[in-house]
């Protein structure tokens, strides 16, 4: 179960295991886990340098958590170990560590882990980066896609043009251009298909950024979309491309190409 646990599970487990400071569980790894999350700083410090730490990749999320420790001795030891652990992490372990690093990135001492993970992505294998693109936080996905482009895989960007994150869309647009394609054409084709795919709002926003005045006609039908957020995004996109918006009797915005 812990092998597929997300960041919330690891953070919650770390907090819950404070109650088991004087206990141990059956099995070497579980006993190590209790010690690593113990309320006793000395036990946590010992766990960070325990051989189990390097022998089992399942311990990597806990090591990430320990780098944000309030106890300097534990925090420093964990930080010294993290770079090597990330460099040797498998395609399964690195995404889990990355998700925990993102979750604690805003903590008072959480920035170190996030920076370490970001640096590790620059040299991660292709299979690790692709896995992160599928399941990582937006910041991690951006770093993973950037690394793939640097490795000569800009075509990976096309699949992420409709991301909810505006920064991720911008990174995907950059990647698509590096691959010799026009992101506006991809957005246009998706929006004019008989049955547009999901994430219509992101597609509308993307065309509003990458399109031209001629794309206003493509966007106008979405001013009548059933979802308010799509209609609002269409209004922004049309205006951004130089189109005008009118308010028909229905109360929903309509539009026509023309001067704003």
PDB file of N, CA and C in Angstrom, residues 158-204:
ATOM      1  N   UNK A 158       2.877  17.906 -27.029  1.00  0.00           N
ATOM      2  CA  UNK A 158       1.544  17.962 -27.631  1.00  0.00           C
ATOM      3  C   UNK A 158       0.469  17.385 -26.720  1.00  0.00           C
ATOM      4  N   UNK A 159       0.802  16.356 -25.982  1.00  0.00           N
ATOM      5  CA  UNK A 159      -0.179  15.706 -25.111  1.00  0.00           C
ATOM      6  C   UNK A 159      -0.558  16.548 -23.905  1.00  0.00           C
ATOM      7  N   UNK A 160       0.128  17.676 -23.692  1.00  0.00           N
ATOM      8  CA  UNK A 160      -0.101  18.480 -22.493  1.00  0.00           C
ATOM      9  C   UNK A 160      -0.564  19.899 -22.809  1.00  0.00           C
ATOM     10  N   UNK A 161      -1.012  20.113 -24.029  1.00  0.00           N
ATOM     11  CA  UNK A 161      -1.483  21.445 -24.407  1.00  0.00           C
ATOM     12  C   UNK A 161      -2.782  21.828 -23.712  1.00  0.00           C
ATOM     13  N   UNK A 162      -3.536  20.846 -23.243  1.00  0.00           N
ATOM     14  CA  UNK A 162      -4.821  21.132 -22.602  1.00  0.00           C
ATOM     15  C   UNK A 162      -4.753  20.962 -21.088  1.00  0.00           C
ATOM     16  N   UNK A 163      -3.579  21.123 -20.503  1.00  0.00           N
ATOM     17  CA  UNK A 163      -3.445  21.037 -19.045  1.00  0.00           C
ATOM     18  C   UNK A 163      -4.204  22.174 -18.368  1.00  0.00           C
ATOM     19  N   UNK A 164      -4.673  21.925 -17.158  1.00  0.00           N
ATOM     20  CA  UNK A 164      -5.379  22.973 -16.400  1.00  0.00           C
ATOM     21  C   UNK A 164      -4.439  24.104 -15.991  1.00  0.00           C
ATOM     22  N   UNK A 165      -3.195  23.766 -15.708  1.00  0.00           N
ATOM     23  CA  UNK A 165      -2.210  24.763 -15.294  1.00  0.00           C
ATOM     24  C   UNK A 165      -1.776  25.612 -16.485  1.00  0.00           C
ATOM     25  N   UNK A 166      -1.911  26.935 -16.360  1.00  0.00           N
ATOM     26  CA  UNK A 166      -1.506  27.836 -17.438  1.00  0.00           C
ATOM     27  C   UNK A 166      -0.010  27.731 -17.715  1.00  0.00           C
ATOM     28  N   UNK A 167       0.799  27.578 -16.651  1.00  0.00           N
ATOM     29  CA  UNK A 167       2.243  27.455 -16.844  1.00  0.00           C
ATOM     30  C   UNK A 167       2.602  26.157 -17.564  1.00  0.00           C
ATOM     31  N   UNK A 168       1.870  25.089 -17.257  1.00  0.00           N
ATOM     32  CA  UNK A 168       2.120  23.825 -17.937  1.00  0.00           C
ATOM     33  C   UNK A 168       1.725  23.934 -19.404  1.00  0.00           C
ATOM     34  N   UNK A 169       0.615  24.607 -19.685  1.00  0.00           N
ATOM     35  CA  UNK A 169       0.225  24.812 -21.086  1.00  0.00           C
ATOM     36  C   UNK A 169       1.292  25.603 -21.828  1.00  0.00           C
ATOM     37  N   UNK A 170       1.813  26.649 -21.183  1.00  0.00           N
ATOM     38  CA  UNK A 170       2.846  27.467 -21.826  1.00  0.00           C
ATOM     39  C   UNK A 170       4.093  26.639 -22.119  1.00  0.00           C
ATOM     40  N   UNK A 171       4.466  25.760 -21.192  1.00  0.00           N
ATOM     41  CA  UNK A 171       5.628  24.891 -21.406  1.00  0.00           C
ATOM     42  C   UNK A 171       5.365  23.921 -22.549  1.00  0.00           C
ATOM     43  N   UNK A 172       4.150  23.379 -22.596  1.00  0.00           N
ATOM     44  CA  UNK A 172       3.786  22.459 -23.677  1.00  0.00           C
ATOM     45  C   UNK A 172       3.791  23.173 -25.029  1.00  0.00           C
ATOM     46  N   UNK A 173       3.319  24.416 -25.049  1.00  0.00           N
ATOM     47  CA  UNK A 173       3.325  25.191 -26.299  1.00  0.00           C
ATOM     48  C   UNK A 173       4.754  25.414 -26.789  1.00  0.00           C
ATOM     49  N   UNK A 174       5.637  25.719 -25.857  1.00  0.00           N
ATOM     50  CA  UNK A 174       7.054  25.891 -26.194  1.00  0.00           C
ATOM     51  C   UNK A 174       7.632  24.606 -26.754  1.00  0.00           C
ATOM     52  N   UNK A 175       7.293  23.479 -26.125  1.00  0.00           N
ATOM     53  CA  UNK A 175       7.804  22.187 -26.585  1.00  0.00           C
ATOM     54  C   UNK A 175       7.299  21.875 -27.988  1.00  0.00           C
ATOM     55  N   UNK A 176       6.022  22.136 -28.235  1.00  0.00           N
ATOM     56  CA  UNK A 176       5.438  21.866 -29.551  1.00  0.00           C
ATOM     57  C   UNK A 176       6.127  22.699 -30.631  1.00  0.00           C
ATOM     58  N   UNK A 177       6.410  23.943 -30.314  1.00  0.00           N
ATOM     59  CA  UNK A 177       7.123  24.793 -31.281  1.00  0.00           C
ATOM     60  C   UNK A 177       8.533  24.255 -31.542  1.00  0.00           C
ATOM     61  N   UNK A 178       9.176  23.751 -30.487  1.00  0.00           N
ATOM     62  CA  UNK A 178      10.514  23.170 -30.661  1.00  0.00           C
ATOM     63  C   UNK A 178      10.451  21.932 -31.563  1.00  0.00           C
ATOM     64  N   UNK A 179       9.294  21.270 -31.574  1.00  0.00           N
ATOM     65  CA  UNK A 179       9.116  20.090 -32.422  1.00  0.00           C
ATOM     66  C   UNK A 179       8.735  20.467 -33.851  1.00  0.00           C
ATOM     67  N   UNK A 180       8.640  21.766 -34.124  1.00  0.00           N
ATOM     68  CA  UNK A 180       8.337  22.218 -35.472  1.00  0.00           C
ATOM     69  C   UNK A 180       6.871  22.286 -35.800  1.00  0.00           C
ATOM     70  N   UNK A 181       6.019  22.283 -34.792  1.00  0.00           N
ATOM     71  CA  UNK A 181       4.579  22.344 -35.022  1.00  0.00           C
ATOM     72  C   UNK A 181       4.017  23.642 -34.447  1.00  0.00           C
ATOM     73  N   UNK A 182       2.798  23.968 -34.827  1.00  0.00           N
ATOM     74  CA  UNK A 182       2.134  25.178 -34.342  1.00  0.00           C
ATOM     75  C   UNK A 182       1.080  24.796 -33.320  1.00  0.00           C
ATOM     76  N   UNK A 183       1.238  25.201 -32.067  1.00  0.00           N
ATOM     77  CA  UNK A 183       0.231  24.839 -31.062  1.00  0.00           C
ATOM     78  C   UNK A 183      -1.155  25.366 -31.405  1.00  0.00           C
ATOM     79  N   UNK A 184      -1.233  26.528 -32.049  1.00  0.00           N
ATOM     80  CA  UNK A 184      -2.537  27.078 -32.412  1.00  0.00           C
ATOM     81  C   UNK A 184      -3.301  26.124 -33.330  1.00  0.00           C
ATOM     82  N   UNK A 185      -2.598  25.479 -34.249  1.00  0.00           N
ATOM     83  CA  UNK A 185      -3.252  24.548 -35.166  1.00  0.00           C
ATOM     84  C   UNK A 185      -3.833  23.353 -34.415  1.00  0.00           C
ATOM     85  N   UNK A 186      -3.112  22.885 -33.399  1.00  0.00           N
ATOM     86  CA  UNK A 186      -3.599  21.749 -32.607  1.00  0.00           C
ATOM     87  C   UNK A 186      -4.835  22.161 -31.810  1.00  0.00           C
ATOM     88  N   UNK A 187      -4.785  23.335 -31.179  1.00  0.00           N
ATOM     89  CA  UNK A 187      -5.955  23.835 -30.455  1.00  0.00           C
ATOM     90  C   UNK A 187      -7.143  24.003 -31.405  1.00  0.00           C
ATOM     91  N   UNK A 188      -6.891  24.584 -32.578  1.00  0.00           N
ATOM     92  CA  UNK A 188      -7.950  24.859 -33.553  1.00  0.00           C
ATOM     93  C   UNK A 188      -8.619  23.569 -34.010  1.00  0.00           C
ATOM     94  N   UNK A 189      -7.806  22.572 -34.318  1.00  0.00           N
ATOM     95  CA  UNK A 189      -8.353  21.296 -34.782  1.00  0.00           C
ATOM     96  C   UNK A 189      -9.201  20.631 -33.697  1.00  0.00           C
ATOM     97  N   UNK A 190      -8.737  20.717 -32.456  1.00  0.00           N
ATOM     98  CA  UNK A 190      -9.483  20.092 -31.355  1.00  0.00           C
ATOM     99  C   UNK A 190     -10.829  20.778 -31.141  1.00  0.00           C
ATOM    100  N   UNK A 191     -10.841  22.099 -31.225  1.00  0.00           N
ATOM    101  CA  UNK A 191     -12.070  22.846 -30.953  1.00  0.00           C
ATOM    102  C   UNK A 191     -13.075  22.792 -32.097  1.00  0.00           C
ATOM    103  N   UNK A 192     -12.605  22.509 -33.292  1.00  0.00           N
ATOM    104  CA  UNK A 192     -13.515  22.445 -34.445  1.00  0.00           C
ATOM    105  C   UNK A 192     -13.896  21.021 -34.803  1.00  0.00           C
ATOM    106  N   UNK A 193     -13.424  20.057 -34.032  1.00  0.00           N
ATOM    107  CA  UNK A 193     -13.822  18.668 -34.280  1.00  0.00           C
ATOM    108  C   UNK A 193     -15.289  18.491 -33.924  1.00  0.00           C
ATOM    109  N   UNK A 194     -15.886  17.452 -34.449  1.00  0.00           N
ATOM    110  CA  UNK A 194     -17.321  17.238 -34.235  1.00  0.00           C
ATOM    111  C   UNK A 194     -17.661  17.125 -32.758  1.00  0.00           C
ATOM    112  N   UNK A 195     -16.790  16.493 -32.008  1.00  0.00           N
ATOM    113  CA  UNK A 195     -17.013  16.330 -30.574  1.00  0.00           C
ATOM    114  C   UNK A 195     -15.718  16.708 -29.863  1.00  0.00           C
ATOM    115  N   UNK A 196     -15.575  17.981 -29.471  1.00  0.00           N
ATOM    116  CA  UNK A 196     -14.325  18.410 -28.814  1.00  0.00           C
ATOM    117  C   UNK A 196     -14.015  17.547 -27.596  1.00  0.00           C
ATOM    118  N   UNK A 197     -12.758  17.287 -27.339  1.00  0.00           N
ATOM    119  CA  UNK A 197     -12.378  16.463 -26.190  1.00  0.00           C
ATOM    120  C   UNK A 197     -12.635  17.186 -24.872  1.00  0.00           C
ATOM    121  N   UNK A 198     -12.312  16.501 -23.797  1.00  0.00           N
ATOM    122  CA  UNK A 198     -12.467  17.116 -22.479  1.00  0.00           C
ATOM    123  C   UNK A 198     -11.511  18.285 -22.313  1.00  0.00           C
ATOM    124  N   UNK A 199     -11.684  19.011 -21.236  1.00  0.00           N
ATOM    125  CA  UNK A 199     -10.856  20.184 -20.943  1.00  0.00           C
ATOM    126  C   UNK A 199     -11.008  21.264 -22.014  1.00  0.00           C
ATOM    127  N   UNK A 200     -12.264  21.482 -22.405  1.00  0.00           N
ATOM    128  CA  UNK A 200     -12.549  22.492 -23.417  1.00  0.00           C
ATOM    129  C   UNK A 200     -12.071  23.864 -22.957  1.00  0.00           C
ATOM    130  N   UNK A 201     -12.228  24.137 -21.671  1.00  0.00           N
ATOM    131  CA  UNK A 201     -11.812  25.452 -21.167  1.00  0.00           C
ATOM    132  C   UNK A 201     -10.321  25.683 -21.413  1.00  0.00           C
ATOM    133  N   UNK A 202      -9.495  24.664 -21.184  1.00  0.00           N
ATOM    134  CA  UNK A 202      -8.052  24.805 -21.397  1.00  0.00           C
ATOM    135  C   UNK A 202      -7.734  24.969 -22.880  1.00  0.00           C
ATOM    136  N   UNK A 203      -8.481  24.281 -23.741  1.00  0.00           N
ATOM    137  CA  UNK A 203      -8.273  24.422 -25.176  1.00  0.00           C
ATOM    138  C   UNK A 203      -8.612  25.834 -25.642  1.00  0.00           C
ATOM    139  N   UNK A 204      -9.721  26.367 -25.120  1.00  0.00           N
ATOM    140  CA  UNK A 204     -10.119  27.733 -25.461  1.00  0.00           C
ATOM    141  C   UNK A 204      -9.048  28.725 -24.997  1.00  0.00           C
TER     142      UNK A 204
END
